[in-house]
Every structure is written in C-alpha cells, then in structure tokens.
CSV table of C-alpha atoms in Angstrom, one decimal:
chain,number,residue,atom,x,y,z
A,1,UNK,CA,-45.7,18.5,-26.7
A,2,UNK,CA,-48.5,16.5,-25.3
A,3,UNK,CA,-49.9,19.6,-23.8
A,4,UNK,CA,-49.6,21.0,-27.7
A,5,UNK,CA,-51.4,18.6,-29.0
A,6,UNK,CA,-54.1,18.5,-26.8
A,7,UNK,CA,-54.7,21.6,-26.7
A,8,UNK,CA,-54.7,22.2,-30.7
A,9,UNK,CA,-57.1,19.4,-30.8
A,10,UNK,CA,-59.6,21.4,-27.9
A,11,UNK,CA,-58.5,24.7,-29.6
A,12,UNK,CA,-57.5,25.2,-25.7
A,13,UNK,CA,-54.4,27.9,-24.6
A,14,UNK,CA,-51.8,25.6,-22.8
A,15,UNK,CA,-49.4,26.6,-19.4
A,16,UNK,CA,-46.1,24.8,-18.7
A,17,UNK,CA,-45.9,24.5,-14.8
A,18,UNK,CA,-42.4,24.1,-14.0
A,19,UNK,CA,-41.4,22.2,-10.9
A,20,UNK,CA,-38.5,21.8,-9.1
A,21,UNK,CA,-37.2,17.8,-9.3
A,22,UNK,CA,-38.7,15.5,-6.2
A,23,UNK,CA,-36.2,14.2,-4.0
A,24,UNK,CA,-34.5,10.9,-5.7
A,25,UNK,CA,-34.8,12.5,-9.0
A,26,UNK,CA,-32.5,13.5,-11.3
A,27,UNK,CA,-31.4,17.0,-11.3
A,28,UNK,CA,-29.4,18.6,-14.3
A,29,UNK,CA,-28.4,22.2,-15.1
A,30,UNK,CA,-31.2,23.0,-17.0
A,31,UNK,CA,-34.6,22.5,-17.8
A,32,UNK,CA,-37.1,23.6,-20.7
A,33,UNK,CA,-37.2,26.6,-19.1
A,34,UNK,CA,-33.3,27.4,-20.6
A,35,UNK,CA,-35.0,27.4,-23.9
A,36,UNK,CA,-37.3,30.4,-25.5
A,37,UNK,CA,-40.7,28.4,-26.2
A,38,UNK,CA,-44.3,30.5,-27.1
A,39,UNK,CA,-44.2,34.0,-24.6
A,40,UNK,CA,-46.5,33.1,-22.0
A,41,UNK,CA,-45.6,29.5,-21.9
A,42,UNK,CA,-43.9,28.6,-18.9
A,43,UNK,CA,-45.1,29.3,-15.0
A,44,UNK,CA,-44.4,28.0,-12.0
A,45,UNK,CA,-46.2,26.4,-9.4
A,46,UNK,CA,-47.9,28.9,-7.4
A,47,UNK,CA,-49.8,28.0,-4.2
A,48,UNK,CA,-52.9,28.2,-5.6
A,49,UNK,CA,-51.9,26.0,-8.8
A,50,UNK,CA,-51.0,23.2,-6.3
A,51,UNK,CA,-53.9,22.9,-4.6
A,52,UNK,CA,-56.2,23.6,-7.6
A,53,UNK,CA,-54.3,20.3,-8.9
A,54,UNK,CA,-54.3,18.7,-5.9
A,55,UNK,CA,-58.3,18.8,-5.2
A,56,UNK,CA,-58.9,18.2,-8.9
A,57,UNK,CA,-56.2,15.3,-8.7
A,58,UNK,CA,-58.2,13.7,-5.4
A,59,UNK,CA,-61.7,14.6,-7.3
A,60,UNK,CA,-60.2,12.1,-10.5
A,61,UNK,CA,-58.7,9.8,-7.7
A,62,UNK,CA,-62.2,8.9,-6.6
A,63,UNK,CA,-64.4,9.5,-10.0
A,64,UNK,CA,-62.0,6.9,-11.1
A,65,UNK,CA,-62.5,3.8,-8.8
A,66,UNK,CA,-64.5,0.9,-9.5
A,67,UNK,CA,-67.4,1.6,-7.5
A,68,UNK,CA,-67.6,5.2,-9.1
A,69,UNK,CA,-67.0,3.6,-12.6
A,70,UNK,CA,-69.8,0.4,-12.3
A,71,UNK,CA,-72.5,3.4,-11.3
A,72,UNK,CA,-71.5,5.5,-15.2
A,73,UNK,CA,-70.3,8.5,-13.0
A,74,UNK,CA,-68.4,10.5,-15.7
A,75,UNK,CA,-64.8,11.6,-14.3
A,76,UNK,CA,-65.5,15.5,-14.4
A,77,UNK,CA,-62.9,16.5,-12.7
A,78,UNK,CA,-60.9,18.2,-15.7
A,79,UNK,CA,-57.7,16.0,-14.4
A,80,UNK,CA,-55.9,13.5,-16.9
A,81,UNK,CA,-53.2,11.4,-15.3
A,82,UNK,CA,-51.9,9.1,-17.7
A,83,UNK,CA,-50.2,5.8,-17.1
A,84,UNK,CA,-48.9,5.2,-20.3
A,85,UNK,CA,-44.7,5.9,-21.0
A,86,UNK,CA,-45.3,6.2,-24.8
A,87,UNK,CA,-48.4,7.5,-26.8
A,88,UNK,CA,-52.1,7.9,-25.1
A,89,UNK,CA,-54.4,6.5,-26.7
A,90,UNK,CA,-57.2,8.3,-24.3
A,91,UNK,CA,-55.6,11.8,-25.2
A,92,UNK,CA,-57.6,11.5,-28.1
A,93,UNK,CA,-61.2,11.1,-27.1
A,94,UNK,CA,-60.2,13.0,-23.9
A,95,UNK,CA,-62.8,15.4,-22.3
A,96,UNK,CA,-61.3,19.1,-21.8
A,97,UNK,CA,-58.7,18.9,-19.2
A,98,UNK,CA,-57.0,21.2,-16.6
A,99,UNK,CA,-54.5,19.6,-15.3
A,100,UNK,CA,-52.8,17.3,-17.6
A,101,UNK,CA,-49.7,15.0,-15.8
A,102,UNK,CA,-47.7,12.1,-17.7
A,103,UNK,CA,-44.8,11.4,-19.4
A,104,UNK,CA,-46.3,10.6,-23.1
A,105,UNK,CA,-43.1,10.1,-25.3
A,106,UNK,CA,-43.7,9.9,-28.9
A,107,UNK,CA,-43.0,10.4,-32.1
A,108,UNK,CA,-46.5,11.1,-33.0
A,109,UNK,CA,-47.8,14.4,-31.2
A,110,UNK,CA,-44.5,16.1,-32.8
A,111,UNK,CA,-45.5,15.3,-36.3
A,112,UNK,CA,-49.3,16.3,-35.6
A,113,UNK,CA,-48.0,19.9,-34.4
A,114,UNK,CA,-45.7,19.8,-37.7
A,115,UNK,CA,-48.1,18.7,-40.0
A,116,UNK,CA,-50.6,22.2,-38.6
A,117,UNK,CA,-47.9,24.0,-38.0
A,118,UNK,CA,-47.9,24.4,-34.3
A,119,UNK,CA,-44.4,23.1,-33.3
A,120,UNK,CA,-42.9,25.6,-30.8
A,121,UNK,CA,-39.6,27.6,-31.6
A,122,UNK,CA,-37.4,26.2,-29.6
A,123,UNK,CA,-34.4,27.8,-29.0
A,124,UNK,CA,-31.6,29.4,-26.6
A,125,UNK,CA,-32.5,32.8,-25.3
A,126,UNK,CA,-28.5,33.6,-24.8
A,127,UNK,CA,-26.6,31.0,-26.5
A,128,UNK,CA,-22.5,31.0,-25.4
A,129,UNK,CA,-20.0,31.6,-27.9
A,130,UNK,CA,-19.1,28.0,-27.5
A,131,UNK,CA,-22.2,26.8,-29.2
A,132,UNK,CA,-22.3,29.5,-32.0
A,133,UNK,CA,-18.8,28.3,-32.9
A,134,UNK,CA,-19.4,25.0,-32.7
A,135,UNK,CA,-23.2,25.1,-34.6
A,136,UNK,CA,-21.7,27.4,-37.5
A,137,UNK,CA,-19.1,24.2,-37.6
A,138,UNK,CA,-21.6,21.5,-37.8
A,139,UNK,CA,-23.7,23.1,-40.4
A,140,UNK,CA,-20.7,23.6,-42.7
A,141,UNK,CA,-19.1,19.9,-42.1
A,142,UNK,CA,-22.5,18.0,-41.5
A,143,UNK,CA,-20.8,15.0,-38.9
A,144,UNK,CA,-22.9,12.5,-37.5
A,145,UNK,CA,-23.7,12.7,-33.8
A,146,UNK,CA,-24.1,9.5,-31.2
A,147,UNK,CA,-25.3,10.4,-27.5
A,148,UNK,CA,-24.1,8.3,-24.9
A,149,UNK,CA,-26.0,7.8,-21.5
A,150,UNK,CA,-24.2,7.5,-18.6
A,151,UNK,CA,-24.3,9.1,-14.8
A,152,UNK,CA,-27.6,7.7,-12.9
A,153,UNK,CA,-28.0,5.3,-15.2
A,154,UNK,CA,-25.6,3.7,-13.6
A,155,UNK,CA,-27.3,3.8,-10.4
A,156,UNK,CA,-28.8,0.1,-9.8
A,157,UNK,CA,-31.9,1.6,-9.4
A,158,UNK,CA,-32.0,2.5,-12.9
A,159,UNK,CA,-31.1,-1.2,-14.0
A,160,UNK,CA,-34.1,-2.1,-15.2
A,161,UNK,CA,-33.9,0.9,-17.8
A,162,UNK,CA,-30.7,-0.6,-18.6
A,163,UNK,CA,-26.8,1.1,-19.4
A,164,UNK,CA,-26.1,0.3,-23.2
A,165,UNK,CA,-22.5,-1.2,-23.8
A,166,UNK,CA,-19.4,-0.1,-25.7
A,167,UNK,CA,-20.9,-3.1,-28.0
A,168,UNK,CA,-24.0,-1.7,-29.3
A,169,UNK,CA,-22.9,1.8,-30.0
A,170,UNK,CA,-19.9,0.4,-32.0
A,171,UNK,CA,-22.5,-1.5,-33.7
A,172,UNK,CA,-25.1,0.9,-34.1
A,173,UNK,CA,-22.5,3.5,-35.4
A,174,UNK,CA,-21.0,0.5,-38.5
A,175,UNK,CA,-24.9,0.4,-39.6
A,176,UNK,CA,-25.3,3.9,-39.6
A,177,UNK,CA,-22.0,4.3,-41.7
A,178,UNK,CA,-23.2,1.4,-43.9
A,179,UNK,CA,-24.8,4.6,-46.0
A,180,UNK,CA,-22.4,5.6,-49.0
A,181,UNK,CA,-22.5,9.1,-47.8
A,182,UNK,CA,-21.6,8.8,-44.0
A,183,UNK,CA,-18.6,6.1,-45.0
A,184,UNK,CA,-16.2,8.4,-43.5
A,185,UNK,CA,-17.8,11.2,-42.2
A,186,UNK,CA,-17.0,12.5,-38.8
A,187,UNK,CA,-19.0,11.5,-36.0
A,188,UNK,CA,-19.4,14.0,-32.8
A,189,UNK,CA,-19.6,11.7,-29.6
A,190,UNK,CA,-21.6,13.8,-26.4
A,191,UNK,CA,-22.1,11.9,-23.5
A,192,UNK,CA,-22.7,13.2,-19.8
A,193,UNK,CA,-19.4,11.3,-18.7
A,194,UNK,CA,-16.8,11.8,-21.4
A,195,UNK,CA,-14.1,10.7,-19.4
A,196,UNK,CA,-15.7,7.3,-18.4
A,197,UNK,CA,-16.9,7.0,-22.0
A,198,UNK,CA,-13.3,7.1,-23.6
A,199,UNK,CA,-12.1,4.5,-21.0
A,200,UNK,CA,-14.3,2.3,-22.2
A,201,UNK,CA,-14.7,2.6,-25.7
A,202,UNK,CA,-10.5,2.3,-25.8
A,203,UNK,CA,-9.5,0.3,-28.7
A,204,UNK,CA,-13.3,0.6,-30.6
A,205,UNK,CA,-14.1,1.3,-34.1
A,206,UNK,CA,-15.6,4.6,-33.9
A,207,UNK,CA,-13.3,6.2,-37.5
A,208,UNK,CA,-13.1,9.7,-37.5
A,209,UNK,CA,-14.5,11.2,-34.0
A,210,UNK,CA,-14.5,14.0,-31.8
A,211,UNK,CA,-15.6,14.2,-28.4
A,212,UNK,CA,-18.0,17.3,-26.8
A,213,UNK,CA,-17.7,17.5,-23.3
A,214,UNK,CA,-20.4,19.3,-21.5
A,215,UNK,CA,-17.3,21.8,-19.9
A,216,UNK,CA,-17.2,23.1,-24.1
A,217,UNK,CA,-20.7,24.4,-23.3
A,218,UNK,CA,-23.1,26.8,-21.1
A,219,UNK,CA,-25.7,24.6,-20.7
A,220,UNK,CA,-27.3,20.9,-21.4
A,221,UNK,CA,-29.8,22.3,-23.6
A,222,UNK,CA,-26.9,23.8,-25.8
A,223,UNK,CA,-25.8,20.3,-26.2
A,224,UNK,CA,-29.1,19.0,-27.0
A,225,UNK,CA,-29.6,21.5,-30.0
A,226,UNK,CA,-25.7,20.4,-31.3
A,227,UNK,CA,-26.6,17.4,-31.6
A,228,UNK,CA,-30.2,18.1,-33.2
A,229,UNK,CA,-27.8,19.4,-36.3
A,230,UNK,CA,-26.4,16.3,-36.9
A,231,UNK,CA,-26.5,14.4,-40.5
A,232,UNK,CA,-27.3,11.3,-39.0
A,233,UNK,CA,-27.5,10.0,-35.2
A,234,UNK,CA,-26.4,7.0,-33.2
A,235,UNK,CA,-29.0,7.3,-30.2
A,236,UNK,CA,-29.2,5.9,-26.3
A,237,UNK,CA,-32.4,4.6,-24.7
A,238,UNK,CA,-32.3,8.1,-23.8
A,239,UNK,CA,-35.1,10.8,-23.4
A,240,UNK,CA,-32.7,13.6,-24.3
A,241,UNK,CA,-30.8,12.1,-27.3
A,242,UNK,CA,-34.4,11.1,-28.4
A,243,UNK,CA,-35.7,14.8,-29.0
A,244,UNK,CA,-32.2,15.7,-30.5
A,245,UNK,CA,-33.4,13.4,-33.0
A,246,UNK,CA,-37.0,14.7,-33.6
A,247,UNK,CA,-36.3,18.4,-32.8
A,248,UNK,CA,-33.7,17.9,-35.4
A,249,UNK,CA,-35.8,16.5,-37.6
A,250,UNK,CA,-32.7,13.9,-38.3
A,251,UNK,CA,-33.6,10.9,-41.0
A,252,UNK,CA,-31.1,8.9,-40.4
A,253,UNK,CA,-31.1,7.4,-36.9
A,254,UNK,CA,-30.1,4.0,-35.1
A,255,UNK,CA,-32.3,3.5,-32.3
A,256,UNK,CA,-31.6,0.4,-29.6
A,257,UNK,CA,-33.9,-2.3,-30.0
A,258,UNK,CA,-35.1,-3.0,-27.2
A,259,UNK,CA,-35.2,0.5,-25.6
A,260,UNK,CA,-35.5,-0.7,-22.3
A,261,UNK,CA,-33.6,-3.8,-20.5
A,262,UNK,CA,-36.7,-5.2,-18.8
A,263,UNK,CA,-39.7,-2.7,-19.1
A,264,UNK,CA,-42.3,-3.4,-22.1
A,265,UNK,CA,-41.6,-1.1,-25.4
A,266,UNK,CA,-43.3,2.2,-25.1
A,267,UNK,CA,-46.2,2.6,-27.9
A,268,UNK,CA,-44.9,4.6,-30.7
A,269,UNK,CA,-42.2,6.1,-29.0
A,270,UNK,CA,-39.8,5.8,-32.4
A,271,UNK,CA,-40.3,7.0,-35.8
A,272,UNK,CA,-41.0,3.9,-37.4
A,273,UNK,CA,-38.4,5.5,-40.3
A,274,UNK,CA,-35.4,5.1,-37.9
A,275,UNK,CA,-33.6,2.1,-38.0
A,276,UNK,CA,-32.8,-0.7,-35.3
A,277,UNK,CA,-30.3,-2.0,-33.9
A,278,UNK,CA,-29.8,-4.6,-31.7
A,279,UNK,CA,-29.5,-3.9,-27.6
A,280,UNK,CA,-26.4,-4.7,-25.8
A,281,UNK,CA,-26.1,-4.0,-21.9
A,282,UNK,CA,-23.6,-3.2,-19.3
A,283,UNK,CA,-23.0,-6.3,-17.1
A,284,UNK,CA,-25.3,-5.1,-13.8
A,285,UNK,CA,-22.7,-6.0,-11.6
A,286,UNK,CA,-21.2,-3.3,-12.8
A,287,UNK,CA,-23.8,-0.9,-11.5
A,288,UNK,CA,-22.7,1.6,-8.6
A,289,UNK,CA,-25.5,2.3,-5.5
C-alpha cells in the first residue's frame, strides 16, 4: 500500500517482488500472493532484480553517509530504505524511487488510495466452500470479530513486541459491547492457536462466542477477509488483525494501547477513530525459546 501511494503520488506503475521468508522469520501458509491484487502486480525476485537492488542498495548505502551528506551529494540512487515502523514522513518529498524496502504501517496511505480511488481489489482467486458458507453467514448475522495473537509471539525473542493477556481482550471486548447495538451480539474469536486460547480464556466473560479455527479454512488469507466483515472488532498488536480492520473498513474497533510492550508507538499506525484500550501482557516468564 506504500508502494500505491507512492507511486499515485509520482504517477509511477508499481511491481510487488515477492520473496521467500529469511531464515528466523516467520513463515505462514500464505502470503499476498493468495489474494487477486491489480494483473501484473506481483513478481518474483529474478536474478537480475536482486542485483539491480543490491548495487542500487550499496549506491544509497554510501550516498547516504555523513561524509557523502556534509559535501550536498544528492542520494541518486533511486533506492528508499525506510527506518520508520509506522508512516514516512520522507515518502512524501521522496525523489522517484526504484526500489522501495520498509515496513510503513498506517492508517494513512489506505485512506489516500480510497479517497482517489486507487485501493486494490483484494480478494481470493479460489475461495473454499468453507469461507463462502461462513462469509454468506456473517453478512446476514453481522457478529463482532476479536483476533488473537499467539504462536511466535510467544517466542522470547518476540517479548519486546509483547503477548496480550486473557485480561485485555476480556476488557477490550466489555468496551466494545458498551455500544447499545453490540450488547449481545455474537462475537467470532480467530486466533492462530485456538486450542491454547480456550485454555486460557476458561471462565472469561466473552457472552455469546464462537471460535474459527484455521482447520475450518483453506488459507490464512480466508481468515483475514472473515474477519474484515465483522460489525465491530476486538484487535491484537497484530499486523494481520490490523488490515482486517482497515480492509474492512470496520468503525468500531478497540485497539491496545500501547501496541507494543517496550518499542516506541509507531506514527499513525491507528485510525485515530478507533478506540483504546488499555494493554495487559503475558507474564514473560511465560515465554517458550
């Protein structure tokens, strides 16, 4: 979406280079490319894209140091790494790019592509029966959603992102319901580790619930798009129950506050529209290597 905004704002086309995940990284069943975006979108890395980006990576690498910078040397090298988790600011006076490589989370390039009408359509090339059923069943009984992360976030090298507790989502779900018309509407929990999830939310005030285990489903993306259908949404300090939210285009959404346990707040990664509620974190001794 970054790449989408810059390139409406140079009037530049735009290439998705897909990679596969670095070693260490996390790996799931699917990726953007399970979705239909614009034809023409998506490519993979070729040998000659990597070493186009490579040299024009090194080229940036020393346009970019202090000696180069004191002498007014203008980075030329058509390469934009940015070191920013949340919105980039430099996007917006950026020089054309090339190669452009960051992780640029926020609200705000997805309601500049809505607001010209260049927002992608987004959608599953072969959806299962699974999902048709259950879609066709969420738009006729409207339930709330809540996304729960789990799996590597566990991992203590993930404790600085920080695992949200039973606490906060029991929390976060009462303020959402706090609105007349979700008093006692359903709520559909997803979660990458249902069976952990109902161990420890035992005994919680979740009302009327349902839980959608990734098995009911083809792929992660299918359960990304369920829960984009959702009336309202009960959100982790999660990248992927975030754009459920957006691609959704939900209004009513409860948002941990902070998002992270120990790093600083992205900029403008919420919609300042969503609503806050207060962070609440696994005890880290908890964490498995």
């Amino acid at each position: 979406f970054a790449g989408l905004y810059v390139s409406e704002k140079l009037g530049l086309g735009l290439r998705a280079y897909i990679r596969r995940p670095a070693r260490g990284e996390s790996s799931h069943s699917s990726s953007l490319i399970s979705l239909a975006p614009l034809p023409g979108f998506m490519g993979r890395e070729t040998a000659p894209v990597i070493l186009e980006k490579y040299l024009r990576f090194t080229l940036h690498k020393f346009l970019t140091i202090k000696p180069m910078s004191m002498l007014g040397i203008r980075d030329f090298s058509g390469f934009h790494s940015s070191s920013s988790i949340g919105y980039d600011h430099s996007l917006d006076g950026a020089l054309p790019v090339s190669f452009l490589r960051g992780y640029f989370q926020t609200y705000k390039y997805f309601e500049y592509l809505d607001s010209v009408g260049a927002l992608p359509n987004l959608a599953l090339p072969n959806p299962s029966n699974s999902f048709k059923a259950l879609s066709q069943e969420m738009r006729d009984s409207k339930p709330l959603t809540m996304h729960i992360r789990r799996g590597d976030y566990l991992n203590k090298v993930n404790s600085s992102i920080g695992t949200l507790s039973p606490k906060y989502f029991e929390g976060a779900l009462d303020l959402l319901r706090e609105k007349s018309e979700f008093t006692n509407r359903e709520v559909w929990i997803f979660s990458d580790d249902i069976p952990l999830v109902q161990q420890e939310f035992m005994g919680l005030r979740l009302g009327p619930h349902r839980w959608i285990s990734d098995t009911d489903l083809a792929d992660a993306q299918e359960s990304l798009l369920l829960m984009s259908l959702g009336a309202g949404t009960v959100i982790s300090n999660s990248t992927f129950s975030w754009w459920s939210a957006m691609l959704g285009r939900i209004s009513a959404v409860v948002a941990p506050d902070p998002w992270f346990r120990i790093h600083p707040e992205p900029d403008a990664l919420l919609n300042p529209k969503w609503m806050r509620y207060k962070s609440d974190w696994l005890d880290s001794q908890r964490a498995t290597d």
